[in-house]
PDB file of C-alpha atoms and ligand atoms in Angstrom:
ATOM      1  CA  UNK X  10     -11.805  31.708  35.226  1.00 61.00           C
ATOM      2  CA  UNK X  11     -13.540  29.299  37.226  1.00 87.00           C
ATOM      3  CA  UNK X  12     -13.342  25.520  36.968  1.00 94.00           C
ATOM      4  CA  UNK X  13     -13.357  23.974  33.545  1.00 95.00           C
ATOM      5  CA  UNK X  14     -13.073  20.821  31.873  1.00 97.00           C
ATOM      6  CA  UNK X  15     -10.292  19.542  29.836  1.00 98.00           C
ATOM      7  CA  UNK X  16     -10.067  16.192  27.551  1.00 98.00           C
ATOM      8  CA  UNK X  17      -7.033  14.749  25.857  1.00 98.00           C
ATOM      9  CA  UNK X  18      -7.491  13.774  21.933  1.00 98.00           C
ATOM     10  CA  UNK X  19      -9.304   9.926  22.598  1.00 98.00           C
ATOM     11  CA  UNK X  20     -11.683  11.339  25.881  1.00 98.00           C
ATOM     12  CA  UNK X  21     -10.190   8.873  28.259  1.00 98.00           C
ATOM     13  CA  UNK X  22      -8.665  11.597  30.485  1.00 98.00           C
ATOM     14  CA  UNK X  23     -11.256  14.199  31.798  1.00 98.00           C
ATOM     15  CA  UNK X  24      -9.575  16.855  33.888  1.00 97.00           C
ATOM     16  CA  UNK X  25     -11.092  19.535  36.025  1.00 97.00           C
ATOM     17  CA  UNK X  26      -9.042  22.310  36.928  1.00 97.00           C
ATOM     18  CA  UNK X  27      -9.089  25.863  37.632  1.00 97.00           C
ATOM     19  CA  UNK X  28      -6.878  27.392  35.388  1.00 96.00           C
ATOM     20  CA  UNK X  29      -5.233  30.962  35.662  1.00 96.00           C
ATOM     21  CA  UNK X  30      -6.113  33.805  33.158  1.00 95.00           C
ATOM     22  CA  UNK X  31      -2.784  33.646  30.683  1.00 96.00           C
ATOM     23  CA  UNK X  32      -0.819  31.102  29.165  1.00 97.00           C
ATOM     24  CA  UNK X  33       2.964  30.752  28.740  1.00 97.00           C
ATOM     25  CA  UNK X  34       5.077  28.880  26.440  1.00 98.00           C
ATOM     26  CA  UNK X  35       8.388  26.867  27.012  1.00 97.00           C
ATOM     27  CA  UNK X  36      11.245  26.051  24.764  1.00 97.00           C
ATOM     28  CA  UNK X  37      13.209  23.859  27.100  1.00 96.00           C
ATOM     29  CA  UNK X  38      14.393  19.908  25.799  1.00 96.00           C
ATOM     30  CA  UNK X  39      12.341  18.677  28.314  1.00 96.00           C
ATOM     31  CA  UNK X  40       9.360  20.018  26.765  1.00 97.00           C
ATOM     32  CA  UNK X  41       9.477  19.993  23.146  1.00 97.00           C
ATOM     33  CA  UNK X  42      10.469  16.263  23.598  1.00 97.00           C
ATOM     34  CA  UNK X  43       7.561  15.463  25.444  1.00 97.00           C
ATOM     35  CA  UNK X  44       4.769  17.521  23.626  1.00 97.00           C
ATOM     36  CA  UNK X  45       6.368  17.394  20.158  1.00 96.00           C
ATOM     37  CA  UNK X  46       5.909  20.579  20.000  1.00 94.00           C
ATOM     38  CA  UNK X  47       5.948  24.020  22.061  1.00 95.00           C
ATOM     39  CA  UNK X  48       4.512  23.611  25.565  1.00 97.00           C
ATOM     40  CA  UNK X  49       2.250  26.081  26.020  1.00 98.00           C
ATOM     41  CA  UNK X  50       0.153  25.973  29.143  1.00 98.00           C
ATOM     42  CA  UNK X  51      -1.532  27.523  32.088  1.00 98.00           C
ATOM     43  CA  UNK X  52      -1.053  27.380  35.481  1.00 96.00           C
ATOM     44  CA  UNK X  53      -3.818  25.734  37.369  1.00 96.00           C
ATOM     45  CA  UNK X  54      -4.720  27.130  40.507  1.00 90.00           C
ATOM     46  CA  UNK X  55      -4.712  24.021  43.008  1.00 91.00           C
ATOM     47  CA  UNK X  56      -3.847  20.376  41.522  1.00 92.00           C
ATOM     48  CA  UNK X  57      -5.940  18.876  38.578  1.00 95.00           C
ATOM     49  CA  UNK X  58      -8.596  16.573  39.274  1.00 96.00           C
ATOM     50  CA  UNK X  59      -8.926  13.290  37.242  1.00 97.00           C
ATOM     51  CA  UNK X  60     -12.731  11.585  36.797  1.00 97.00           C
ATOM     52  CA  UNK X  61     -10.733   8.876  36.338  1.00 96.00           C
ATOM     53  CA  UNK X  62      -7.045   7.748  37.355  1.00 95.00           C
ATOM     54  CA  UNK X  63      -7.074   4.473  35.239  1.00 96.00           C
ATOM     55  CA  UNK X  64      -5.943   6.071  31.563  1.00 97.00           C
ATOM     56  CA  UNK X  65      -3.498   8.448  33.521  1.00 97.00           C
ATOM     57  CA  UNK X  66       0.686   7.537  32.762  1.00 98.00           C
ATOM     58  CA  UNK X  67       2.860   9.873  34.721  1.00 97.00           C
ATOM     59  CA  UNK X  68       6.708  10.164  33.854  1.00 97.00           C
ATOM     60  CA  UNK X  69       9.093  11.088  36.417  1.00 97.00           C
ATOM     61  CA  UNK X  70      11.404  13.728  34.588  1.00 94.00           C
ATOM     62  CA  UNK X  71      13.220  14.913  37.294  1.00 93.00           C
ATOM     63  CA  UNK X  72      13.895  14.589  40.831  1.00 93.00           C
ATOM     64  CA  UNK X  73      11.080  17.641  41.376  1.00 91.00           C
ATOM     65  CA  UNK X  74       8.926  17.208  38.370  1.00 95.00           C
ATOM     66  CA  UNK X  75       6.673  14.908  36.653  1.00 97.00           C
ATOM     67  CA  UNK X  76       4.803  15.025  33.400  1.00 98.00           C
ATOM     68  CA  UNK X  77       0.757  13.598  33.592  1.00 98.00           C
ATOM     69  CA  UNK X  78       0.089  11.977  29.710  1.00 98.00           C
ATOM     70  CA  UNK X  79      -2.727   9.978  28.347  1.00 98.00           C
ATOM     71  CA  UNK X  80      -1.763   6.058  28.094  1.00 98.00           C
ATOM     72  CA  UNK X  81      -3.947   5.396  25.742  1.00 98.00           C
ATOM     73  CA  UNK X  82      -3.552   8.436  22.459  1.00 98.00           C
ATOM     74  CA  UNK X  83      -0.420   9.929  24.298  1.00 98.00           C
ATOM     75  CA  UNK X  84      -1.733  13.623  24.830  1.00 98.00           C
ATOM     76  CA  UNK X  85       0.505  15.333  26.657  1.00 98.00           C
ATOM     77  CA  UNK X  86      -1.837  16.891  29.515  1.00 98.00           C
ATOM     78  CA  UNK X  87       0.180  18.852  32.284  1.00 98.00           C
ATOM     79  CA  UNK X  88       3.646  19.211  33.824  1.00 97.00           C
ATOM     80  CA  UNK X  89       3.988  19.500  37.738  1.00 96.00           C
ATOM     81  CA  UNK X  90       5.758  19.581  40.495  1.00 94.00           C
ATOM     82  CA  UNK X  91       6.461  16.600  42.872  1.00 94.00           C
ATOM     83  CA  UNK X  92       5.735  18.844  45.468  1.00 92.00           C
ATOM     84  CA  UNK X  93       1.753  19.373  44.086  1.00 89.00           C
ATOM     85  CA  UNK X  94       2.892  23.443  44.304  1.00 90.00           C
ATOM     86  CA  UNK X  95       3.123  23.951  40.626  1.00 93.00           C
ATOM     87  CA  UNK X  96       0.615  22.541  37.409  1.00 96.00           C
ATOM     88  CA  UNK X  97       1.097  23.512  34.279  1.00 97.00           C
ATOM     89  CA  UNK X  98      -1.895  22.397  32.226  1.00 98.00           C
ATOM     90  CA  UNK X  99      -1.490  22.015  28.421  1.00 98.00           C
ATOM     91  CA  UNK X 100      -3.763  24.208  27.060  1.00 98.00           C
ATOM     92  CA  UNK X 101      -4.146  22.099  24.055  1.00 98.00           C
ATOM     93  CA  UNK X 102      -6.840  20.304  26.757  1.00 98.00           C
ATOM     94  CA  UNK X 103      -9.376  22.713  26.468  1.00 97.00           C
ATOM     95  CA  UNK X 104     -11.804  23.213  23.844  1.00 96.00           C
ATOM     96  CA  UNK X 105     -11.348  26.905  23.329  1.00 95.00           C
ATOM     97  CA  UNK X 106      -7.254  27.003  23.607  1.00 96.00           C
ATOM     98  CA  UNK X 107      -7.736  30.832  22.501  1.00 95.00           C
ATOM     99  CA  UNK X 108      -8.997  31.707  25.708  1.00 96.00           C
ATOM    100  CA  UNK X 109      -5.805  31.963  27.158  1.00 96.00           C
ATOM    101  CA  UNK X 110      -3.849  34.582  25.067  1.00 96.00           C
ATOM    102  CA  UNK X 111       0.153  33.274  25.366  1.00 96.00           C
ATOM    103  CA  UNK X 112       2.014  36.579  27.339  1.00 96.00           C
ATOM    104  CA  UNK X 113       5.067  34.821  28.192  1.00 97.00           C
ATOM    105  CA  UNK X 114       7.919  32.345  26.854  1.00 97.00           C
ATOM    106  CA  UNK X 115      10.467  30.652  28.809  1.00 97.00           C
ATOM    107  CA  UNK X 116      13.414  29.078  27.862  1.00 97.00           C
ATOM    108  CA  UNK X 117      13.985  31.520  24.949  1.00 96.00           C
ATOM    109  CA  UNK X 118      17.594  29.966  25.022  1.00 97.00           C
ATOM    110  CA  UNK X 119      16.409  26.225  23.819  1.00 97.00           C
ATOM    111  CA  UNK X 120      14.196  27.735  21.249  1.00 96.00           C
ATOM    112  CA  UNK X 121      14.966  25.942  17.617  1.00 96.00           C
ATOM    113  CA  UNK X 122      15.894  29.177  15.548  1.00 96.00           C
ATOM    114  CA  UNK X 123      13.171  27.793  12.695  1.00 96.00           C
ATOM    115  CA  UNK X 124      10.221  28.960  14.619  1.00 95.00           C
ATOM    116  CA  UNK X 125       8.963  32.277  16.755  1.00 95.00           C
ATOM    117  CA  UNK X 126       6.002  32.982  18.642  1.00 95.00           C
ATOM    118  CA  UNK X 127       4.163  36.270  17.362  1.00 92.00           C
ATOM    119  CA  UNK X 128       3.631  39.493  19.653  1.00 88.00           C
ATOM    120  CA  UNK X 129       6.356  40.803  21.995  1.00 86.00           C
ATOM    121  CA  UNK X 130       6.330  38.298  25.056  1.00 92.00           C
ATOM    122  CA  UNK X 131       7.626  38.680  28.224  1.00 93.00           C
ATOM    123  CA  UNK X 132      10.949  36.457  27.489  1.00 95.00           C
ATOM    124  CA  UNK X 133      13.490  34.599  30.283  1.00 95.00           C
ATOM    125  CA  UNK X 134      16.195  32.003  29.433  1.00 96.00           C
ATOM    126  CA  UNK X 135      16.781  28.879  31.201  1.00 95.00           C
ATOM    127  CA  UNK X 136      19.368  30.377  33.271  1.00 94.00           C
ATOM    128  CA  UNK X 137      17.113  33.310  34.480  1.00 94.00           C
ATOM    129  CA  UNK X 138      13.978  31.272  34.607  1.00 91.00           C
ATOM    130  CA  UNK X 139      15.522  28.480  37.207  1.00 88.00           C
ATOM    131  CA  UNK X 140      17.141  31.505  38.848  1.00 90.00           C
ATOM    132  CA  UNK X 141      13.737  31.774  40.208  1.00 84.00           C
ATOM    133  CA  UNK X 142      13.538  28.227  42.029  1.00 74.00           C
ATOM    134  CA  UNK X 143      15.926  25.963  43.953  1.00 65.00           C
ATOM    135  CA  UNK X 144      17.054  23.440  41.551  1.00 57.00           C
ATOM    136  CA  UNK X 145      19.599  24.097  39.220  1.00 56.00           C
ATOM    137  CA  UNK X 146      18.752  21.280  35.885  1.00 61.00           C
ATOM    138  CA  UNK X 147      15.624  21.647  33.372  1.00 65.00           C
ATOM    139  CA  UNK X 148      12.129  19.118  34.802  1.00 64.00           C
TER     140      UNK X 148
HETATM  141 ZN1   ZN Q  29      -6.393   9.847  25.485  1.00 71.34          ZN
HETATM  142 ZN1   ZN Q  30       9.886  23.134  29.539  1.00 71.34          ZN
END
């Protein structure tokens, strides 16, 4: 997909970002803490773009990663990296959420047992997930 717009719930964030085809979900603390919910997001090709940096609250969660929320409603907009490498835009941002079917779910391990995704998804627990990357704790 080419470059699209994204809002949080009041308006005062508007995003542009080029988001990848699919979305995935994640289960981790981190996560469902923050969104009150499931994350569920796709990855933006290069870093977001903000009309406007005034509205924007970013919380450090770890030493690599930061989460990007709305000061003023409290939308949870996008996880990244410190690094800039890695954004994972909510894709409760977007108008049309169900453009980005969800093929994947991470974190399968922190999932509360009183929910489940539908479809078979492409699964990985924490431990196999972080396997992937460097740092060894949850962002
Ligand atoms: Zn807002
Ligand atoms: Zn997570």
């Amino acid at each position: 997909m080419t470059e699209t717009t994204g809002r949080c719930l009041c308006g005062a964030c508007v995003m542009t970002i080029e988001p990848g085809p699919e979305a995935g979900a994640c289960h981790c603390d981190f996560c469902r803490k923050w969104s009150g919910g499931i994350f569920i997001a796709v990855d933006a090709k290069r870093p977001v773009r903000f009309a406007d940096d005034a509205p924007i609250g970013v919380y450090r969660s770890s030493e690599w990663a930061e989460r990007v929320f709305c000061r003023t409603c409290g939308s949870s907009l996008l996880w990244r990296s410190v690094d800039g490498q890695h954004n994972a835009v909510s894709v409760q941002v977007f108008d049309d959420p169900a453009a980005f079917p969800v093929t994947s779910e991470i974190f399968t391990d922190r999932k509360p047992v009183t929910y489940a995704l539908a479809g078979s998804l492409n699964g990985m627990t924490g431990p196999e997930f972080m396997a992937q990357f460097s740092p060894d704790e949850e962002g």
